[in-house]
GROMACS .gro file of C-alpha atoms in nm:
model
  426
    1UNK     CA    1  11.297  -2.631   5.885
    2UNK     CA    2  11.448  -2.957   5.756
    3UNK     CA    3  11.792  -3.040   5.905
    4UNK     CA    4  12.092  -3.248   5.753
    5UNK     CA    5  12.375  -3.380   5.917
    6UNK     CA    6  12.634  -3.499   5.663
    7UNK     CA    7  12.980  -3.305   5.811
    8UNK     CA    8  12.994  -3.539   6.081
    9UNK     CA    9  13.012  -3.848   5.814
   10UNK     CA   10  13.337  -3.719   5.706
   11UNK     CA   11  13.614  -3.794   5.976
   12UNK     CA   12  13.815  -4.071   6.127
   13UNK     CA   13  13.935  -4.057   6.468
   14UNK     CA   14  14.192  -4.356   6.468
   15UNK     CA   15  14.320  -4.204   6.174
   16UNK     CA   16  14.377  -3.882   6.339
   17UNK     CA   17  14.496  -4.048   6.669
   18UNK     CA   18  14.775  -4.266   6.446
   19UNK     CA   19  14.863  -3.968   6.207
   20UNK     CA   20  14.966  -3.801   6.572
   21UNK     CA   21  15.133  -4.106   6.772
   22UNK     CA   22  15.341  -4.151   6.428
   23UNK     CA   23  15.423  -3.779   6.506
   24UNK     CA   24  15.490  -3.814   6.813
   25UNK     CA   25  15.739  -4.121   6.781
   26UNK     CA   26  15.954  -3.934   6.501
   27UNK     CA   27  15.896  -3.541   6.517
   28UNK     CA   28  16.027  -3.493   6.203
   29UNK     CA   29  15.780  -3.635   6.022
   30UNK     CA   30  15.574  -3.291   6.098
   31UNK     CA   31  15.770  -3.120   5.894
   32UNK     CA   32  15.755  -3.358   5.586
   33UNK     CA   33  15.347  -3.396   5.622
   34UNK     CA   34  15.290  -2.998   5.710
   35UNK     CA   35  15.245  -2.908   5.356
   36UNK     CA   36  14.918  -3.166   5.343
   37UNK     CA   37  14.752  -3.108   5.727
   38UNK     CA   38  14.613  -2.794   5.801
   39UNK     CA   39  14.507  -2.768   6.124
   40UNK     CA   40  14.137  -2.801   6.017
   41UNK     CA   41  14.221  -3.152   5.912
   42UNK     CA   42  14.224  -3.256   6.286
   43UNK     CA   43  13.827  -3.267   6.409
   44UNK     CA   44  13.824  -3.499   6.690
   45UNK     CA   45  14.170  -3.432   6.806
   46UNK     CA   46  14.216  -3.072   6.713
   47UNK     CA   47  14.379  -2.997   7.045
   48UNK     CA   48  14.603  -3.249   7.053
   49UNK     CA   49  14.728  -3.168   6.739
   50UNK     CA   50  14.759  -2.812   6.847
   51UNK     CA   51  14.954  -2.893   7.128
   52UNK     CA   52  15.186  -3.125   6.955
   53UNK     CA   53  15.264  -2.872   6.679
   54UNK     CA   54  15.327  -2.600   6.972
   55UNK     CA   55  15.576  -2.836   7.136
   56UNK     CA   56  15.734  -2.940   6.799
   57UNK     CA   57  15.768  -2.553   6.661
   58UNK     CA   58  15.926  -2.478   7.017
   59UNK     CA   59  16.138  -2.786   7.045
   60UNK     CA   60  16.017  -2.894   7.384
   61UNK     CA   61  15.908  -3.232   7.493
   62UNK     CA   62  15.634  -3.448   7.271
   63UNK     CA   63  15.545  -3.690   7.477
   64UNK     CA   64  15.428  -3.463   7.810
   65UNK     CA   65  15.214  -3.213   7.507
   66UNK     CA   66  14.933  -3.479   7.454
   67UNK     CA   67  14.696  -3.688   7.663
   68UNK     CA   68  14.698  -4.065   7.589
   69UNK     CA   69  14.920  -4.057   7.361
   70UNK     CA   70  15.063  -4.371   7.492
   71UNK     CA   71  14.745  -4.547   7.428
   72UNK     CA   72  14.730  -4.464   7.038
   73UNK     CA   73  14.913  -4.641   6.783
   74UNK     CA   74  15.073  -4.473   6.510
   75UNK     CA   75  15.032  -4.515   6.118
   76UNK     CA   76  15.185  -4.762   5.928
   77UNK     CA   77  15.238  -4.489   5.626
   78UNK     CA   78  15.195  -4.175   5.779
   79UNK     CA   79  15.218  -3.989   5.430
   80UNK     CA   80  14.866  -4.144   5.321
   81UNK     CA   81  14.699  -4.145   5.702
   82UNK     CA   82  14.764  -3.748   5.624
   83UNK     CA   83  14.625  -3.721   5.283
   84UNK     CA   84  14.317  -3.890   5.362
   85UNK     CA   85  14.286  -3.669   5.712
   86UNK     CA   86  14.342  -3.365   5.409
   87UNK     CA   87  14.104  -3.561   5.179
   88UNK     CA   88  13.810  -3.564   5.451
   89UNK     CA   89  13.838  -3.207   5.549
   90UNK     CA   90  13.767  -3.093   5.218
   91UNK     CA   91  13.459  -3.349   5.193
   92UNK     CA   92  13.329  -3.188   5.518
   93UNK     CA   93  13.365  -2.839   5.314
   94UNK     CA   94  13.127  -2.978   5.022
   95UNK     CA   95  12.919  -3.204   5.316
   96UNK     CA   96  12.893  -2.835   5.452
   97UNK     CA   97  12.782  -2.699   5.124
   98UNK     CA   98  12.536  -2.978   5.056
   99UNK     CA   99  12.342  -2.889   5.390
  100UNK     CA  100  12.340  -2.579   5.393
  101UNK     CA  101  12.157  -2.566   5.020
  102UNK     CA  102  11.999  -2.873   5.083
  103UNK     CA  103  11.863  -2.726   5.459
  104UNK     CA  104  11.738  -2.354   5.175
  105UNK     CA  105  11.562  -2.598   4.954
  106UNK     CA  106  11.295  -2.630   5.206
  107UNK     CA  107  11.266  -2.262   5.305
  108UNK     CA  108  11.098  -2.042   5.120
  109UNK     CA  109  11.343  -1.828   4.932
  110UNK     CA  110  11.349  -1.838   4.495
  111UNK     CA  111  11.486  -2.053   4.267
  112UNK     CA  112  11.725  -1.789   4.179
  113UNK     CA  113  11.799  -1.663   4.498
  114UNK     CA  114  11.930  -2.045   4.542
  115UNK     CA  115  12.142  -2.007   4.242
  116UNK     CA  116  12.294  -1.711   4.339
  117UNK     CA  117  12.358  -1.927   4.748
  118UNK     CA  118  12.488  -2.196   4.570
  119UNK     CA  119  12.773  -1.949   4.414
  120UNK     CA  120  12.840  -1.822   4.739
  121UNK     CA  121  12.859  -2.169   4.895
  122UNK     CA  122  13.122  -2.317   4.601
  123UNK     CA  123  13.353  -1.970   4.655
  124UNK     CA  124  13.355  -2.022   4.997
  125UNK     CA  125  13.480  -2.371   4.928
  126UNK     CA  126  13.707  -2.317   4.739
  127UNK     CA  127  13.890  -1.990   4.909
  128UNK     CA  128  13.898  -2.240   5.207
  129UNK     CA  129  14.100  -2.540   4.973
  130UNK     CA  130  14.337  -2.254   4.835
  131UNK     CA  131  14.384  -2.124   5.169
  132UNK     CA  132  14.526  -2.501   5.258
  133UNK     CA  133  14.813  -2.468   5.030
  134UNK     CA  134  14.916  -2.081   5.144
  135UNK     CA  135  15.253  -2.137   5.315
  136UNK     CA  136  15.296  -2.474   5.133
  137UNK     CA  137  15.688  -2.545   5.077
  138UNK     CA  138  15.719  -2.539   4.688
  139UNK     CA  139  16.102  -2.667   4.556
  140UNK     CA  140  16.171  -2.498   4.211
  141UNK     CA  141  16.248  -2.789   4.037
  142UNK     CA  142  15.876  -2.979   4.077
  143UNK     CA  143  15.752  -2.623   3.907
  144UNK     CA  144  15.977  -2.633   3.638
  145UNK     CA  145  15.726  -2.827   3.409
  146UNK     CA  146  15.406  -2.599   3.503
  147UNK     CA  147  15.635  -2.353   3.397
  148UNK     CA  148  15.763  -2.465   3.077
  149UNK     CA  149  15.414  -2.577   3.058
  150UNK     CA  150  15.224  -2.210   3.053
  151UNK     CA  151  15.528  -2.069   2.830
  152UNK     CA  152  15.414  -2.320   2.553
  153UNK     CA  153  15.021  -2.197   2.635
  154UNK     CA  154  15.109  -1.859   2.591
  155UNK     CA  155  15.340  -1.905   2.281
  156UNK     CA  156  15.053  -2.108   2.158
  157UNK     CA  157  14.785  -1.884   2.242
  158UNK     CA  158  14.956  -1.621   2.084
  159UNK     CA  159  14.989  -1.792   1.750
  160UNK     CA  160  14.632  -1.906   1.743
  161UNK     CA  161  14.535  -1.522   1.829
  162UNK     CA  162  14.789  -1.301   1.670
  163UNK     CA  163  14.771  -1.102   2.083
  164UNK     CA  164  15.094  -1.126   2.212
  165UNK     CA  165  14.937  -0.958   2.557
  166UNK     CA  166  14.872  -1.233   2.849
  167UNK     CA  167  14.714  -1.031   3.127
  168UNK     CA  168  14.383  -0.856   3.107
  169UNK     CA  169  14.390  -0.568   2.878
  170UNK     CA  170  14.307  -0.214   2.992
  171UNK     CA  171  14.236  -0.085   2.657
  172UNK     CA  172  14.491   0.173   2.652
  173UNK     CA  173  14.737   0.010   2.432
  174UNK     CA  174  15.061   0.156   2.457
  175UNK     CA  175  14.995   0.083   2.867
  176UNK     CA  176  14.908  -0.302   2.813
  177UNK     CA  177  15.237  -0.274   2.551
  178UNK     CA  178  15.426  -0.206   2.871
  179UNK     CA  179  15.236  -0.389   3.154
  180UNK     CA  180  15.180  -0.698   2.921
  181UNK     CA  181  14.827  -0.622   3.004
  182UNK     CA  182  14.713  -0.637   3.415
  183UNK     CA  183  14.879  -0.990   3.499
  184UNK     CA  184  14.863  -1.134   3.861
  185UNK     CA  185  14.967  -0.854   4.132
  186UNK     CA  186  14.868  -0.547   4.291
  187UNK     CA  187  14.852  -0.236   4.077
  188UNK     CA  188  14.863   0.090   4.197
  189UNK     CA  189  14.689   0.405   4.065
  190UNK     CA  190  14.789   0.702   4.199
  191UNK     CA  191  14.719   1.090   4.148
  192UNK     CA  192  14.575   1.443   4.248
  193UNK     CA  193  14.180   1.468   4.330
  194UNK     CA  194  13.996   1.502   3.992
  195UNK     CA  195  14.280   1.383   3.803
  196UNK     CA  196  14.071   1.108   3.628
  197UNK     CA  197  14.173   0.772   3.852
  198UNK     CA  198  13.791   0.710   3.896
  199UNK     CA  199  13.748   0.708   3.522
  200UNK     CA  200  14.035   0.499   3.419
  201UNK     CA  201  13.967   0.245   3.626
  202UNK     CA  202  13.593   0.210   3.522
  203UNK     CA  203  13.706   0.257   3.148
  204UNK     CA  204  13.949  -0.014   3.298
  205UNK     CA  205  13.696  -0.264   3.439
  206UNK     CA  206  13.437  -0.209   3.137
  207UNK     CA  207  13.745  -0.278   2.836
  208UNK     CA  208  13.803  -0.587   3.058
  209UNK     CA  209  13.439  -0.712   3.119
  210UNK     CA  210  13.376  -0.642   2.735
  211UNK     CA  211  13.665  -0.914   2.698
  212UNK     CA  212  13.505  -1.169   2.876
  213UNK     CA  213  13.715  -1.115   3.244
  214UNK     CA  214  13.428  -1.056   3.530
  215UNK     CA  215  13.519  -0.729   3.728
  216UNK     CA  216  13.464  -0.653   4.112
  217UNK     CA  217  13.415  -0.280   4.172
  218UNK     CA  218  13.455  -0.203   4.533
  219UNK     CA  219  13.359   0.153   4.541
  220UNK     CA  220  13.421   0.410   4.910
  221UNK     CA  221  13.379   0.739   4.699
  222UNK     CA  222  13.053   0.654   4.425
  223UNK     CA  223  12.734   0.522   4.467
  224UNK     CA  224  12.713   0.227   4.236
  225UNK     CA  225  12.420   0.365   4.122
  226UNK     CA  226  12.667   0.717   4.041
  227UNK     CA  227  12.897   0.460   3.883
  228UNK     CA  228  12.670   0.325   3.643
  229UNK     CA  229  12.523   0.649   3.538
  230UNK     CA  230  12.909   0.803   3.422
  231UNK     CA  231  12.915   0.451   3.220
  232UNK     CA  232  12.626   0.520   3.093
  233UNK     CA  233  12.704   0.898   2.995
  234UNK     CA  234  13.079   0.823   2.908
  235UNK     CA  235  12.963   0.599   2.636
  236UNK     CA  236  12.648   0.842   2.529
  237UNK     CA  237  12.843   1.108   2.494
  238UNK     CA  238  12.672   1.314   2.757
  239UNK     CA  239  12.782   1.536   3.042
  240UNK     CA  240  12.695   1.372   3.376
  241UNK     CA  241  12.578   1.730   3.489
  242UNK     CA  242  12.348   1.740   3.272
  243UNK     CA  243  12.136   1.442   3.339
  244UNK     CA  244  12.174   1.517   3.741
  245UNK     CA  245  11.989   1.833   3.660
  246UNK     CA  246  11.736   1.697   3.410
  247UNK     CA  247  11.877   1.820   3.085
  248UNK     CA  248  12.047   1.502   2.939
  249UNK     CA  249  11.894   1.266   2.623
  250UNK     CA  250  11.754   0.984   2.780
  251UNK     CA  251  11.686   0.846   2.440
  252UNK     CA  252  12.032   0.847   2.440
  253UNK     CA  253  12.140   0.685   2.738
  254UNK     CA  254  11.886   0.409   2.675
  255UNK     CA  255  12.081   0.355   2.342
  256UNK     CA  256  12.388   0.292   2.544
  257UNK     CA  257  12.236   0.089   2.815
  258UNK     CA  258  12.129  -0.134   2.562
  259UNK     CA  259  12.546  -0.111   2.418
  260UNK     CA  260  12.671  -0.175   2.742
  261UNK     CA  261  12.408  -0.434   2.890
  262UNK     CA  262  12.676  -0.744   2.774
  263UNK     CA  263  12.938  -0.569   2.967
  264UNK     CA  264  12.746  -0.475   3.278
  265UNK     CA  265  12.638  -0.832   3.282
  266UNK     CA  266  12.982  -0.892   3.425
  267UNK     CA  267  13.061  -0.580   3.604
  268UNK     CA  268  12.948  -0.657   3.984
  269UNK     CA  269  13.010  -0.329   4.189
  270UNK     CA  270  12.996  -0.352   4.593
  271UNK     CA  271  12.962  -0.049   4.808
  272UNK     CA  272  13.235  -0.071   5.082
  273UNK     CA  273  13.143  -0.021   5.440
  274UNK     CA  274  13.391   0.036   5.761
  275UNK     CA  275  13.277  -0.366   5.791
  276UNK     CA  276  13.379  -0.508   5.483
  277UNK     CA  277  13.702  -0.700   5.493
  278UNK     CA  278  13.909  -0.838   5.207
  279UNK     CA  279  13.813  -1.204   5.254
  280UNK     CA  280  13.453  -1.143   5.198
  281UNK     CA  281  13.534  -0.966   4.881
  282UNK     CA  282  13.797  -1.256   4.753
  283UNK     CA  283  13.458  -1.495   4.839
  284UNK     CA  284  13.284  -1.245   4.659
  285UNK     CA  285  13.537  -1.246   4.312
  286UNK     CA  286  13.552  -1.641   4.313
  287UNK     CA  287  13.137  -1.634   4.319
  288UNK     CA  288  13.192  -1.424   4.024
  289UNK     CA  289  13.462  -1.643   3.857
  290UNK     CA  290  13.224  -1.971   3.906
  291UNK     CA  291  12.897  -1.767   3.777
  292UNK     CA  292  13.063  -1.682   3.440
  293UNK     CA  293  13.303  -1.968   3.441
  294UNK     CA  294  13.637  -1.774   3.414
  295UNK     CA  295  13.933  -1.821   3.483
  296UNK     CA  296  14.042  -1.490   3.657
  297UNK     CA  297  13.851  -1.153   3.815
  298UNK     CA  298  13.949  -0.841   3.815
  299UNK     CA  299  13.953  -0.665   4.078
  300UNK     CA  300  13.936  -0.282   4.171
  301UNK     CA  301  13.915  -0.098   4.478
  302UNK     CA  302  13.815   0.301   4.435
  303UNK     CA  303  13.943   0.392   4.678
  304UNK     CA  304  14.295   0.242   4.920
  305UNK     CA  305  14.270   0.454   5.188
  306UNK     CA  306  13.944   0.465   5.232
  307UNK     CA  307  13.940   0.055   5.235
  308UNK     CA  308  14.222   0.097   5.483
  309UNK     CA  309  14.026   0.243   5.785
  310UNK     CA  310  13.927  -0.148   5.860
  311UNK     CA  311  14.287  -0.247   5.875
  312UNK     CA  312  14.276  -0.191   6.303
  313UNK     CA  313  14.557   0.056   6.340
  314UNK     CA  314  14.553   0.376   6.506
  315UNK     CA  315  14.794   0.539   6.198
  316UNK     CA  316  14.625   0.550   5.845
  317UNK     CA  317  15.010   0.496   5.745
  318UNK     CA  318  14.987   0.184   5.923
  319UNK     CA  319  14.630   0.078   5.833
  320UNK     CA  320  14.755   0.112   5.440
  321UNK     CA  321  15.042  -0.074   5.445
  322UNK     CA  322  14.849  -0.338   5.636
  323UNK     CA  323  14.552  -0.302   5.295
  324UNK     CA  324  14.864  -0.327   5.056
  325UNK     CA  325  14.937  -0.689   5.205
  326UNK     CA  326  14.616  -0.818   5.212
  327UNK     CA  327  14.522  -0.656   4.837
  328UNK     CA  328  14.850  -0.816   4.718
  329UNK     CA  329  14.766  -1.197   4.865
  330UNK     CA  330  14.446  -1.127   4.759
  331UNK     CA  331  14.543  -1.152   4.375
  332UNK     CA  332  14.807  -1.437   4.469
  333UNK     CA  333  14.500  -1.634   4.616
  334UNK     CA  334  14.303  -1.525   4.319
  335UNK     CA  335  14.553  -1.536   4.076
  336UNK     CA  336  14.460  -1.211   3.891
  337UNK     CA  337  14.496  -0.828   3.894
  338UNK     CA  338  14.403  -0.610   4.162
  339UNK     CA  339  14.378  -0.232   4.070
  340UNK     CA  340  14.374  -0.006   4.371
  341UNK     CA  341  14.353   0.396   4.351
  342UNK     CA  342  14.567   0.586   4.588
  343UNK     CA  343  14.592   0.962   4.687
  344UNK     CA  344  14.913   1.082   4.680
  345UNK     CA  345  15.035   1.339   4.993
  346UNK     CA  346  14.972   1.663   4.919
  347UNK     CA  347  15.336   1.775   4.821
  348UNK     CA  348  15.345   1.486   4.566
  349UNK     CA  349  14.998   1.581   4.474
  350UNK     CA  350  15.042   1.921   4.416
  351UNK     CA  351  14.704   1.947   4.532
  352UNK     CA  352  14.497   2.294   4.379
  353UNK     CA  353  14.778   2.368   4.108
  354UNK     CA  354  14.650   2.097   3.842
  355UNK     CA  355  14.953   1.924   3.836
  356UNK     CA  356  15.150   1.632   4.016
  357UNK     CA  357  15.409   1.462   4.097
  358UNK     CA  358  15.490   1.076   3.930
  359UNK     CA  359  15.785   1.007   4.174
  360UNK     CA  360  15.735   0.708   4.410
  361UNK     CA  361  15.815   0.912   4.698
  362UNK     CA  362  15.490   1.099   4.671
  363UNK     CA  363  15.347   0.759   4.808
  364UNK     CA  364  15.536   0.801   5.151
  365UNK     CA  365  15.252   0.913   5.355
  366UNK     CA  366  15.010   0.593   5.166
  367UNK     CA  367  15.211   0.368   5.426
  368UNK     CA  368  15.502   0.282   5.124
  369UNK     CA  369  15.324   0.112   4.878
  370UNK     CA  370  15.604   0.165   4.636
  371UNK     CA  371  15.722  -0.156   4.810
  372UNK     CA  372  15.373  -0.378   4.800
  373UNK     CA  373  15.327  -0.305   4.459
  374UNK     CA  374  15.394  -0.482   4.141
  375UNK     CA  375  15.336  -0.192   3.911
  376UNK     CA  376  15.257   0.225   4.023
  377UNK     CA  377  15.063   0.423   3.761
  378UNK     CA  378  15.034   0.819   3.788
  379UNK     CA  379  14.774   0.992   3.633
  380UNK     CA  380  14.924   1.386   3.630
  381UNK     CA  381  14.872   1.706   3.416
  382UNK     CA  382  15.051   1.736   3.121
  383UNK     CA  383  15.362   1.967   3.155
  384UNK     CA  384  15.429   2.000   2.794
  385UNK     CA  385  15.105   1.912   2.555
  386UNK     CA  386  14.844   2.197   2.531
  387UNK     CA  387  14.498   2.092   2.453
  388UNK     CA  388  14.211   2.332   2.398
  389UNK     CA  389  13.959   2.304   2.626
  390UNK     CA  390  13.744   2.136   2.802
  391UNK     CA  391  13.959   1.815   2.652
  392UNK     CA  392  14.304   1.868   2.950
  393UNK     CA  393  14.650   1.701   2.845
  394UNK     CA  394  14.682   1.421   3.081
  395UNK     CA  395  15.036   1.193   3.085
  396UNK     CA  396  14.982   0.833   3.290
  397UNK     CA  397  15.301   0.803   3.418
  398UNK     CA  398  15.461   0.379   3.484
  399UNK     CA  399  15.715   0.441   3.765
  400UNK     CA  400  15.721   0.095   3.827
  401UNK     CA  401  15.658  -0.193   3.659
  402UNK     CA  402  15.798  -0.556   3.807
  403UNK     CA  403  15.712  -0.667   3.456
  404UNK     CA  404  15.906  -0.449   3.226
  405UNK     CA  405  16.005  -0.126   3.149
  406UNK     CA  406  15.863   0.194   3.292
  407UNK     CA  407  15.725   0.470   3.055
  408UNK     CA  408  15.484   0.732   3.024
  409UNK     CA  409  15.205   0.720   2.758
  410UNK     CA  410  15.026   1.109   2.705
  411UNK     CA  411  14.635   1.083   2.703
  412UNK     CA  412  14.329   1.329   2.645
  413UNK     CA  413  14.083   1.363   2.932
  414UNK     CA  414  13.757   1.473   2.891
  415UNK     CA  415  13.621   1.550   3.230
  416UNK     CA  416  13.289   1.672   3.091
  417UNK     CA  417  13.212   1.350   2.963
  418UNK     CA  418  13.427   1.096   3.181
  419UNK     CA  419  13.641   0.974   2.915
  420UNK     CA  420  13.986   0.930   2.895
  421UNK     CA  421  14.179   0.830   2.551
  422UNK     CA  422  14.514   0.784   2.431
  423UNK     CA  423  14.684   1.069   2.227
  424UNK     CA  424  14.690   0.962   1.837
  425UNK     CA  425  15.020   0.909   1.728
  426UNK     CA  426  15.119   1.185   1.460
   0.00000   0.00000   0.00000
């Protein structure tokens, strides 16, 4: 196999040598240049710049935490010695890139197959770039004009569109009404088994794929294959049951695979594992962001504490609250919605009785995500509406919303067919 050597083009070991003495001579001037040198800027030096910071950060001696340090002179302009070290990290990310495509070329995978690398190679870029400005010291008054800037966007994009809703839709519109649509943050969705979380949030992810927003599907409880097939029956108008046991119009689903081909197109569904960890699904939302050019993902994960037996802790309580985090930076990092199910305990639940609690209490034993999330959503048994059946009264309840008000909007499931609507308005 061919190799390629370009990383190694991109560094500059006087520069990293002066960016340090400078350091050295005035420790303050870590502090200031932080923001642009992540520790990955440093390639030939890396542990002297480890051991400087560690002396800084614990405020003991500089000039005993590096060898030769004497010998090096420091930068006349510090500031710009740092940008550039910043400047040729992310070139080795792309030099990176480049050889690792370049190195495939030669093998003997497809054309597409390359396509579909080079995808993975750009969102692994760029998730390492972002990950350079986490932590980054941001004074409100440099973000006052992004912030004036977006308000005129969205006043403008409102005009041009007559929709007045910013974040990604759900479809339910007395929900988006109150949500302004899924924005960026961590959403909860939270109710008793066969409640009808699975088939929100896939009547979720399909409104918002048919809108143009690519959707990642992490499923723990459905086969994707399973997933596809209630799409596919939701929107055919078929019991599920029946085309597990042979009796369901396949003329009929074909008509709605054919429907809902533009929106599977960007509906990517991945079937988690005890091994698969947030980061690989954030690389695996930016691919889909670069493939269809967009601007956001949404992102669902069916369901939390499932996902959360990766977390590392002995307690699922723990192990949760520890997903929560790292669900919640992941739509910071991405800068969309991430819509996670949750059980509720089994008080909260009131598991075998139909029914269910909305109260954000019932998420106590779910490791307190009343706390990590930006908005909770119960899905619970009507107490009041009666519906004949098999259609059940269904209320999705906002107890939270760091967005706006809370409220409850009544719905009609159908559980035969996987679809749930909002109650007309009489």
């Amino acid at each position: 196999m061919n190799s390629f050597q370009l990383v190694d083009e991109f560094k500059d070991i006087e520069t990293e040598r002066g960016v340090i003495a400078a350091i050295a001579t005035r420790p303050d001037l870590y502090w200031e240049l932080l923001d642009f040198l992540p520790a990955e800027a440093f390639i030939a030096e890396s542990l002297a710049w480890q051991n400087l910071a560690q002396a800084i950060e614990t405020e003991k001696p500089v000039a005993a935490s590096v060898t030769g340090l004497t010998e090096w002179k420091p930068a006349a302009d510090p500031k710009a010695a740092a940008q550039h070290l910043a400047d040729l990290y992310q070139r080795r990310l792309l030099a990176g890139l480049q050889e690792n495509l370049a190195a495939a070329l030669y093998g003997s995978r497809p054309a597409p197959e390359l396509l579909g690398l080079l995808d993975e190679e750009v969102a692994r870029v760029q998730s390492a770039v972002r990950e350079t400005h986490a932590g980054k010291l941001q004074w409100a008054g440099d973000l006052i004009g992004n912030v004036l800037a977006e308000a005129e966007n969205r006043q403008l994009q409102r005009q041009e569109t007559g929709n007045a809703i910013s974040g990604v839709a759900t479809g339910l519109k007395r929900v988006d009404e109150l949500l302004n649509g899924l924005g960026t943050g961590l959403y909860i969705l939270a109710g008793a088994p066969g409640a009808g979380k699975t088939t929100l949030s896939l009547q979720i992810a399909q409104h918002a794929a048919s809108t143009g927003t690519p959707v990642v599907y992490v499923t723990y409880e459905n086969s994707p294959s399973n997933l596809v097939l209630k799409a596919l029956c939701a929107r055919a108008k078929i019991p599920a049951s029946q085309v597990e046991r042979g009796f369901g119009n396949t003329q009929a689903l074909r008509w709605a695979a054919l429907e809902l081909q533009p929106i599977f197109d960007k509906l990517a569904i991945i079937e988690g594992n005890s091994k698969l960890t947030v980061g690989q699904v954030r690389g695996k939302a930016l691919q889909a962001q670069a493939r269809h050019k967009a601007g956001r993902c949404l992102v669902v994960f069916d369901y939390l504490q499932r996902a959360a037996h990766t977390a590392g802790y002995d307690q699922l309580r723990y192990n949760v609250s520890a997903m929560a985090g790292e669900l919640r930076d992941l739509a910071n990092r991405l800068n969309g919605p991430v819509l996670a199910i949750s059980s509720q305990n089994r008080s909260g639940g009131d598991y075998g009785k139909g029914g269910g609690s909305a109260t954000l209490d019932s998420l106590k034993e779910s490791g307190d995500l009343e706390y990590s999330a930006d908005a909770v959503m119960f899905l619970r048994m009507s107490e009041k509406r009666q519906i004949p059946p098999p259609a059940r009264a269904v209320d999705i309840v906002l107890a939270k919303n760091r967005f706006g008000d809370v409220g409850m909007v009544p719905l009609v499931f159908r559980p035969d067919l996987g679809d749930l609507r909002e109650e007309a308005v009489r």
